[in-house]
Every structure is written in structure tokens, then in C-alpha cells.
DNA sequence: TAAAAAGTTTAGACTTGTCTAAAAAAATAA
DNA sequence: TTATTTTTTTAGACAAGTCTAAACTTTTTA
């Protein structure tokens, strides 16, 4: 069907498209840890296969066919992450690299049965939505805690930074998905925030507040 | 670590080694559906990595390091097959191709946890033994039903032919792993056999009798 | 034990995906 | 609106894995 490299390019373009309509060669190169020249080569192949819209120097967008493939890879990635955490008891900061490999297992029947086995989860361990077999998922907006004012509250529902270091920090602070938080104070000097989480108060930096998302 | 191609070569050499001490270039080519020239190229690479013992025109054997890798791939293959059948309810004739992909997922921790999740199964859905994390498994001998005489009996414990066609045939005849069988008659003319399996009598050809294995 | 057949290796080519260095285009600044 | 900087593409090369055709070894047969 598609090669592993092609799948990774499509997935990266999809993710980058969430922030910018047109995705640039350099953005893709940075995301995939490769060189711009290599990206240009691959963009030509993907355009030949009608998976992206590509005009020299203009950046790219996914075609409907390309987006469908990207969403299927993302579905697999997130279902496997859910499996690793819920069934094999890995921690949420440990599963991404494994899922990067597992997302390329090709069988559609396998992933549909895995979905059923886990009772059709709607979100992966990091709060990201899991597309269904047709690529559909509810696009509900999240906003960073940094956007809250004093006395406003919300439920932790996602992260903007998926790095193990950040996830481990959150875990240690008990700032995990589903927790209800309320902003009790914003420090003028550095815009750091003091949160009420269950019985305790937690002080987080502006940096953390920008990368921790709540449902609106 | 090792490439997908290297892993597949090592696994094939391991399986072929069970029948012949020295494995030939053509045997490997046939098993991997490739050409002898390609095999020779890869044998050089594997010999450079000290994973096989190779002397031109003499065939190959695995080194201890090569065998260790082969057994680890086989462990992964069989554990995933067990998972697919026991947890996702695939049939035993449906899982091999999926496991061919899944056996290359690299994480050792993942496979050890999968093993634990399934409570350390000793055999895959086809009766083949699952090596433990150190590559050890009990090597108990099986023999084909064809080797039995009238009135002798045994328990179906494995297959020599893993093709979906054969597995589907066995399933339909209720000749599945664990069933107790007894030979009630051997037809002189074609050496076909009549088996007593639970309440019913089943007539199998010599060909089937040679590919269906029982514990001795 | 020499000739024929079968099996294996070498030579040279091709594909995929990658890279560096240089050229070209686009964006930004003066 | 030129000149400079940044971004992107092209040109040419390389590694992995594969192939066909030809050359070699080894084995079998007569
Ligand atoms: Mn992930
Ligand atoms: Mn995730
Ligand atoms: Mn199998
Ligand atoms: Mn099996």
C-alpha cells in the first residue's frame, strides 16, 4: 500500500496542518528530523500519488485521500497507546515511541478488533481524540490553562507538549487527565499560576500553563 | 539494531536449521520468496555481523548470537499470534500474516508485558512452543499421525503445514489442538486413516496424516 | 573420472530514501 | 526597489535490498 516513510510524511503534514494551512518543506524536515532536500524528493512522490497538493515553493496541503490515510495512521497510533497504558500498564510518558512503530501494522481488521476489545475508547492516554474507522472524531476545542483568569476553572483534558519530561512532571504533580483545576492566583511578576487541584495547591510556571490544556 | 530484512533471514535460517544442519542459499531463497543472488548478498552481511557462520558454497549455520535473535523474533511472532486468537478472537488460520509484521516491533519490555498480560502461554495457536525471554522452551518431540498403527492414540498437538487451507480444513473436521484421537483403521489401498475423535469417526488422507502432529 | 546438471556467487543495474553542496526563488531589509 | 537573507529545489552521490545474466563451484550421472 504505502511505505513506512510515506506514512510518516503524511502524518507529519496532517499534524502541521492543524497550525498552518500550508505546510512548508522546512517544517516537515524539522518534524521528521530529516533534511529539506529529502522532503522535496518525497513531496514529489506524494504529489504523484495524489496524496498531497504540491506546487514548488508553495508548501503543501493534504488531499482527501492523503488526509484519510493520515487519520488512519493516527487512529492506529492512539489505539495502540491506549492499549499499552490500559492493558499493559505502561505509563503515559512511555508509550509514544512504541506506538510510532505499531501504527504501521497494516491490518484494518486488526485495529477494528483492537478498538472493540478496548470498548471503543474516545481518547488516547494524552487526551487526544481517537478517530473512528471512518476517520471521524469530535473536534472539541481545548485551551491552555494560561488563558484562564483567577477563580476560573476547568478539567485537564490534554497536553500541547507530549515530551516524556513534561508528562513525567505532570504525573508527579498529579496534574493528569480528568483532574478538575481552579486558578486561585496569578503571580504578577512571572505570570506563574497557583492552582487548586483537589485538596492541594500547586504552583506552575507560565511555560507549564501554556502546555496544559483544559476543556472549554 | 537489526533491519527487518536481516530479522527475516535469521528467522528463516533458524526454521530451516531444524531440518538440515547446514542451510543452503536456495533453501533460504525459496523460504523468503527471493532470488539466490539476493540471499548471497545478505549472507555476507550477516556473516560480517557474526550472526551466521558462512563459507562460500558451504551453506550456513546460525551463531549463538544469531540464534538468540531468531528465537526472540519467533517469541514475538507466537505471542502476537496468541494475542490475536485469544484476545481479539481471530481464527488460527488468519493470524500468521499479521504476526509477520508484528514480530518486528522492537520493544522487549512490550513483549514481556504482553507475555504477562496473557499469563505466560506456553504454545501458540498452532501448537508451536513460545520461547521465554531468554529464548528457552521445552523441546518435546511430536510425531505425525501417519506414524501411528491401528488402535494407537494421541493428542493433537501441532501441525507441520501452517497454510490457511490446511488449518481451515482441520477446523472444519474438528481436528484442533488438544483433541484426543485414536486410529481405528488404516486403509491398505491409499494408507488413508480412520480416526475416532470424541463421538465421531473421521476419515483423513495420508497427506493430512503426515501433517497433523501428536504428542508422544 | 570426465561431462552434464544443479547450485552458488559475481557483476552490474535499479529503486527507495537519504545526504551535501550548489543553484534558484521568495521573503525581508535597507 | 535593489540588496541581502532565508527557504526551497536541483544535481549528484550513497547505502540497503533486490533483480537478471553470466561465471564459477560442487554434485551427480554416465
Ligand atoms: Mn504518541
Ligand atoms: Mn498520544
Ligand atoms: Mn505464524
Ligand atoms: Mn504459529
XYZ file of C-alpha atoms (C1' of nucleotides) and ligand atoms in Angstrom:
496
model
C 0.000 0.000 0.000
C 2.101 2.956 1.239
C 5.638 2.739 2.553
C 6.557 3.464 6.138
C 8.295 6.679 5.051
C 5.245 7.858 3.118
C 3.008 7.196 6.096
C 5.252 9.209 8.372
C 5.302 12.149 5.978
C 1.514 12.153 5.665
C 1.095 12.009 9.417
C 3.503 14.899 9.957
C 1.814 17.001 7.306
C -1.522 16.338 8.967
C -0.271 17.436 12.384
C 1.440 20.529 10.988
C -1.734 21.409 9.058
C -3.541 21.925 12.350
C -1.450 25.055 12.922
C -0.846 26.290 9.370
C -2.943 25.804 6.277
C 0.076 25.411 4.031
C 2.862 23.280 5.429
C 6.423 24.197 4.424
C 9.291 21.962 3.430
C 11.370 23.112 6.389
C 8.571 22.440 8.861
C 8.315 18.877 7.641
C 12.071 18.453 7.703
C 12.192 19.622 11.318
C 9.281 17.389 12.352
C 10.782 14.291 10.752
C 14.359 15.034 11.677
C 15.482 14.987 8.105
C 16.801 17.451 5.525
C 14.823 19.810 3.325
C 16.211 18.188 0.185
C 14.880 14.804 1.283
C 11.484 16.345 1.948
C 11.309 17.851 -1.529
C 12.019 14.433 -3.026
C 9.236 12.837 -1.020
C 6.763 15.633 -1.727
C 7.108 14.881 -5.414
C 6.298 11.225 -4.815
C 3.292 12.005 -2.647
C 2.028 14.524 -5.202
C 2.407 11.891 -7.950
C 0.243 9.590 -5.856
C -2.311 12.399 -5.419
C -1.953 12.325 -1.637
C -0.891 15.969 -1.352
C -1.370 19.196 -3.280
C 2.059 20.483 -4.046
C 3.340 23.388 -6.108
C 7.017 24.232 -5.993
C 7.924 26.739 -3.286
C 4.272 26.987 -2.192
C 4.095 24.435 0.604
C 1.634 21.544 0.710
C -1.838 20.517 1.839
C -3.234 17.015 2.103
C -5.761 15.821 -0.457
C -8.841 13.997 0.835
C -7.083 10.713 0.089
C -3.964 11.838 1.929
C -5.916 13.002 4.947
C -7.774 9.719 5.102
C -4.501 7.813 5.288
C -3.077 10.224 7.870
C -6.133 9.846 10.086
C -5.958 6.081 9.822
C -2.312 6.122 10.975
C -3.238 8.451 13.825
C -6.134 6.163 14.779
C -3.743 3.242 14.988
C -1.154 5.234 16.921
C -3.649 6.338 19.549
C -5.397 2.986 19.899
C -2.076 1.264 20.458
C -1.105 3.914 23.022
C -4.387 3.277 24.801
C -3.721 -0.459 24.719
C -0.228 -0.038 26.125
C -1.447 2.097 29.013
C -4.754 0.405 29.838
C -3.897 -3.230 29.193
C -0.143 -3.463 29.611
C 0.088 -0.758 32.286
C 2.770 1.392 30.751
C 2.907 4.988 31.920
C 1.691 7.745 29.619
C 5.205 9.030 29.054
C 6.479 5.613 27.919
C 4.207 4.700 25.033
C 4.824 7.137 22.194
C 7.926 5.533 20.704
C 6.372 2.065 20.718
C 3.225 3.406 19.070
C 5.398 5.029 16.394
C 6.286 1.513 15.288
C 2.914 -0.114 15.902
C 0.979 2.473 13.892
C 2.427 0.934 10.725
C 0.918 -2.537 11.235
C -1.311 -2.700 8.199
C -4.370 -4.828 9.007
C -7.543 -2.764 9.269
C -9.465 -5.715 10.702
C -6.860 -5.970 13.462
C -7.257 -2.372 14.508
C -11.042 -2.545 14.419
C -10.970 -5.591 16.677
C -8.490 -3.894 18.998
C -10.868 -0.930 19.154
C -13.730 -3.251 20.109
C -11.558 -5.187 22.599
C -10.957 -1.933 24.473
C -14.605 -0.889 24.151
C -14.130 1.937 21.666
C -12.124 4.486 23.646
C -12.649 8.083 22.584
C -9.297 9.498 23.733
C -5.734 8.283 23.969
C -3.740 8.484 27.226
C -2.743 12.072 26.446
C -6.293 13.242 25.862
C -6.026 13.269 22.071
C -9.158 12.101 20.244
C -9.164 8.688 18.546
C -10.685 8.792 15.045
C -13.187 6.036 14.302
C -12.716 3.630 11.396
C -14.036 6.265 9.006
C -11.660 8.917 10.275
C -14.306 10.856 12.182
C -13.886 12.262 15.656
C -15.397 15.086 17.640
C -13.306 18.227 17.271
C -13.829 19.895 20.584
C -11.658 22.885 21.354
C -9.214 22.889 24.213
C -7.483 25.920 25.647
C -4.337 26.283 27.744
C -4.645 26.922 31.452
C -2.626 30.079 30.746
C -5.767 31.552 29.181
C -7.701 31.336 32.449
C -8.224 34.193 34.893
C -8.242 33.969 38.661
C -11.164 31.914 40.009
C -11.892 30.312 36.653
C -11.735 26.535 36.471
C -11.680 23.623 34.060
C -10.905 19.943 33.617
C -7.490 18.848 32.417
C -8.126 17.320 29.018
C -4.941 17.391 27.012
C -1.343 18.468 26.590
C 0.344 20.581 23.979
C 3.796 19.171 24.727
C 3.963 15.357 24.534
C 7.582 15.002 25.678
C 8.283 12.391 28.369
C 9.891 15.104 30.516
C 6.712 17.184 30.549
C 4.440 14.176 31.047
C 6.563 12.919 33.931
C 6.457 16.339 35.548
C 2.664 16.456 35.274
C 2.336 12.955 36.674
C 4.473 13.878 39.669
C 2.341 16.986 40.293
C -0.860 14.938 39.963
C -1.825 17.112 37.013
C -3.353 14.268 34.995
C -6.201 13.985 32.503
C -9.629 14.394 34.104
C -8.497 16.351 37.144
C -10.531 19.445 37.974
C -8.446 22.579 38.487
C -9.182 26.135 39.588
C -6.887 29.144 39.297
C -6.505 30.707 42.723
C -3.794 33.216 41.960
C -1.690 34.572 39.095
C 1.686 35.965 40.127
C 2.220 39.358 38.508
C 5.960 39.095 38.324
C 6.302 35.974 36.086
C 2.678 35.124 35.289
C 3.079 31.792 37.045
C -0.161 30.368 38.433
C -1.332 28.773 41.621
C -3.925 26.076 41.037
C -6.339 24.369 43.363
C -6.337 20.684 42.463
C -8.467 18.517 44.710
C -7.238 19.228 48.252
C -3.888 20.756 47.343
C -2.473 23.941 45.837
C 0.024 23.578 43.030
C 2.278 26.297 41.683
C 3.015 26.050 37.963
C 5.138 28.207 35.689
C 3.744 30.135 32.746
C 5.500 27.616 30.493
C 3.579 24.735 32.040
C 0.313 26.712 31.975
C 0.699 27.191 28.228
C 1.194 23.476 27.556
C -1.547 22.054 29.749
C -5.000 22.112 28.160
C -8.493 22.189 29.595
C -11.915 21.651 28.066
C -13.869 24.850 27.449
C 19.519 -2.839 15.909
C 18.866 -5.216 13.007
C 16.885 -4.395 9.906
C 13.586 -6.036 9.066
C 15.237 -7.929 6.221
C 18.008 -9.220 8.474
C 15.473 -10.417 11.023
C 13.537 -12.292 8.384
C 16.658 -14.007 7.107
C 17.700 -15.079 10.597
C 14.246 -16.438 11.332
C 14.173 -18.416 8.080
C 17.613 -19.838 8.694
C 16.516 -20.891 12.168
C 13.429 -22.700 10.869
C 15.348 -24.386 8.065
C 18.050 -25.441 10.539
C 15.517 -27.647 12.291
C 15.548 -29.962 9.272
C 19.107 -29.586 7.989
C 22.255 -28.708 9.872
C 23.609 -26.605 7.037
C 21.104 -24.381 5.308
C 21.607 -23.701 1.601
C 21.272 -20.483 -0.344
C 18.454 -21.905 -2.456
C 16.508 -23.100 0.585
C 16.589 -19.597 2.009
C 15.647 -18.070 -1.330
C 12.625 -20.363 -1.576
C 11.539 -19.685 2.007
C 11.779 -15.919 1.600
C 10.437 -15.796 -1.925
C 13.526 -14.107 -3.224
C 16.422 -14.943 -5.540
C 19.594 -16.840 -4.716
C 21.730 -13.836 -5.672
C 19.934 -11.681 -3.125
C 20.468 -14.317 -0.472
C 24.195 -14.456 -1.124
C 24.403 -10.680 -0.671
C 22.598 -10.871 2.658
C 24.596 -13.861 3.884
C 27.732 -11.758 3.548
C 26.211 -9.024 5.660
C 25.033 -11.432 8.341
C 28.434 -13.121 8.409
C 30.113 -9.696 8.798
C 27.871 -9.118 11.806
C 28.836 -12.538 13.191
C 25.230 -13.716 13.187
C 25.871 -16.695 10.906
C 28.766 -18.983 10.024
C 29.184 -18.754 6.303
C 31.747 -20.170 3.897
C 31.146 -19.788 0.192
C 29.234 -22.677 -1.357
C 29.025 -24.444 2.016
C 25.689 -23.244 3.363
C 25.201 -21.536 6.707
C 24.514 -22.126 10.374
C 23.449 -19.569 12.975
C 25.971 -18.394 15.545
C 24.808 -18.227 19.174
C 24.136 -14.510 18.663
C 22.149 -15.180 15.501
C 20.090 -17.897 17.139
C 19.302 -15.645 20.064
C 17.887 -13.008 17.722
C 15.954 -15.613 15.728
C 14.371 -17.019 18.882
C 13.405 -13.559 20.034
C 11.641 -12.872 16.732
C 9.880 -16.227 16.968
C 8.858 -15.461 20.556
C 7.303 -12.210 19.398
C 5.598 -13.859 16.424
C 3.994 -16.560 18.549
C 2.976 -14.278 21.391
C 1.248 -11.915 18.962
C -0.488 -14.869 17.303
C -1.704 -15.968 20.714
C -2.924 -12.446 21.429
C -4.776 -12.236 18.124
C -6.565 -15.523 18.713
C -7.213 -15.377 22.461
C -7.904 -11.673 22.922
C -9.104 -10.452 19.536
C -10.799 -13.740 18.572
C -9.228 -14.226 15.183
C -9.214 -17.779 13.854
C -5.981 -19.750 13.815
C -5.742 -19.576 10.046
C -5.981 -15.768 9.996
C -3.142 -14.639 12.232
C 0.126 -15.564 10.574
C 0.411 -12.665 8.145
C -0.374 -10.099 10.832
C 2.192 -11.672 13.150
C 4.765 -11.459 10.353
C 4.523 -7.683 10.708
C 4.110 -7.523 14.473
C 7.150 -9.690 15.198
C 9.332 -6.735 14.172
C 8.070 -4.351 16.849
C 11.286 -3.803 18.751
C 10.468 -3.168 22.413
C 11.491 -6.057 24.656
C 9.615 -4.568 27.603
C 6.458 -4.534 25.482
C 6.682 -8.199 24.633
C 7.459 -9.184 28.215
C 4.388 -7.300 29.401
C 2.266 -8.848 26.665
C 3.515 -12.248 27.826
C 2.477 -11.448 31.398
C -0.869 -9.969 30.249
C -1.722 -13.309 28.667
C -0.389 -15.250 31.665
C 2.699 -16.694 30.027
C 1.255 -19.013 27.389
C 3.478 -21.973 26.509
C 2.183 -22.586 22.976
C 0.879 -20.508 20.111
C -2.480 -21.230 18.417
C -0.818 -23.791 16.149
C 0.766 -25.720 18.988
C 4.254 -24.298 18.458
C 6.196 -23.577 21.646
C 6.719 -19.971 22.743
C 10.310 -19.278 23.858
C 10.651 -17.382 27.130
C 12.513 -14.081 27.339
C 15.812 -15.941 27.435
C 14.988 -17.980 24.358
C 14.330 -21.203 26.276
C 11.454 -23.566 25.642
C 10.794 -27.233 26.197
C 11.690 -29.224 23.108
C 9.237 -32.047 23.246
C 9.001 -34.274 20.210
C 5.856 -34.550 18.142
C 5.142 -37.179 15.548
C 2.713 -37.275 12.655
C -0.485 -39.274 12.976
C 0.764 -41.144 9.923
C 3.295 -42.852 12.196
C 0.576 -44.470 14.317
C -0.711 -48.018 13.961
C -4.285 -49.179 14.367
C -5.610 -48.783 17.918
C -2.850 -46.357 18.924
C -3.890 -42.939 20.113
C -2.583 -39.481 20.926
C -3.457 -35.838 21.483
C -3.362 -33.389 18.607
C -0.527 -31.020 19.485
C 0.730 -29.336 16.351
C 0.761 -29.058 12.574
C 3.509 -29.456 10.052
C 1.708 -27.397 7.415
C 0.679 -23.922 8.600
C -1.200 -22.891 5.464
C -4.651 -21.346 5.928
C -6.116 -24.002 3.630
C -4.895 -26.836 5.845
C -5.841 -25.058 9.069
C -9.332 -24.341 7.760
C -9.749 -27.972 6.756
C -8.720 -29.146 10.229
C -11.063 -26.677 11.887
C -13.961 -27.916 9.793
C -13.148 -31.533 10.713
C -12.866 -30.592 14.392
C -9.263 -31.733 14.303
C -7.972 -28.985 16.593
C -5.192 -28.724 19.155
C -5.901 -30.699 22.313
C -8.318 -33.203 20.787
C -7.735 -36.856 21.629
C -7.639 -39.150 18.610
C -7.410 -42.897 18.109
C -6.648 -44.732 14.865
C -9.417 -47.216 14.205
C -8.450 -48.314 10.726
C -5.787 -47.817 8.072
C -6.954 -48.384 4.502
C -4.498 -50.605 2.652
C -5.143 -49.135 -0.738
C -4.120 -45.498 -0.120
C -2.921 -45.556 3.513
C -5.669 -43.134 4.476
C -6.772 -43.388 8.105
C -9.999 -43.515 10.015
C -9.803 -41.739 13.349
C -12.024 -41.838 16.373
C -12.345 -38.245 17.618
C -14.704 -37.838 20.536
C -18.007 -39.342 19.423
C -17.328 -39.315 15.669
C -15.239 -41.138 13.093
C -13.209 -39.030 10.695
C -11.525 -40.237 7.543
C -8.290 -38.454 6.674
C -5.917 -38.863 3.756
C -2.312 -39.934 4.135
C -1.353 -36.369 3.229
C -3.306 -34.988 6.180
C -1.999 -37.714 8.491
C 1.544 -36.674 7.694
C 0.919 -33.010 8.514
C -1.030 -33.398 11.729
C 1.139 -33.951 14.794
C 0.518 -35.630 18.121
C 2.438 -35.663 21.382
C 4.348 -38.881 22.001
C 36.673 -39.720 -13.904
C 35.077 -36.724 -17.439
C 30.813 -34.471 -18.894
C 26.474 -32.636 -17.640
C 23.478 -30.704 -14.342
C 22.498 -28.248 -10.301
C 23.626 -24.870 -7.055
C 26.059 -20.600 -5.816
C 28.442 -16.400 -6.449
C 29.791 -12.201 -9.004
C 28.955 -8.218 -11.941
C 26.256 -4.679 -12.968
C 21.843 -2.409 -12.696
C 17.669 -0.459 -10.405
C 14.511 1.518 -6.547
C 13.740 3.857 -2.218
C 15.109 7.021 0.855
C 18.605 9.663 2.418
C 22.538 13.223 2.292
C 25.718 17.545 0.946
C 26.664 21.303 -1.934
C 25.219 24.468 -5.239
C 21.620 26.978 -7.724
C 17.283 29.266 -7.827
C 13.249 31.509 -5.904
C 10.866 34.055 -2.354
C 10.787 36.941 1.567
C 12.794 40.650 4.131
C 15.522 44.688 4.872
C 17.866 48.717 3.561
C 13.317 48.794 -5.456
C 17.660 46.875 -5.005
C 20.420 44.006 -1.952
C 20.615 40.561 1.494
C 18.879 36.685 3.853
C 16.060 32.713 4.105
C 13.792 28.969 2.033
C 13.366 25.583 -1.395
C 14.807 22.902 -5.218
C 18.198 20.524 -8.139
C 22.324 17.793 -9.021
C 24.944 14.182 -7.867
C 26.215 10.647 -4.572
C 25.499 6.770 -1.350
C 23.525 2.567 1.439
C 20.161 -1.159 1.638
C 17.947 -4.539 -0.640
C 16.610 -6.543 -4.739
C 16.996 -8.365 -9.652
C 18.949 -10.684 -14.216
C 22.588 -12.631 -16.671
C 26.922 -14.619 -16.677
C 30.699 -17.036 -14.441
C 32.089 -20.338 -11.144
C 31.899 -24.499 -7.906
C 30.093 -28.641 -6.495
C 27.456 -32.668 -7.189
C 25.562 -36.150 -9.968
C 25.466 -39.182 -13.834
C 27.187 -41.982 -17.294
Mn 2.092 9.429 20.579
Mn -0.887 10.252 22.278
Mn 2.835 -17.881 12.175
Mn 2.090 -20.126 14.775
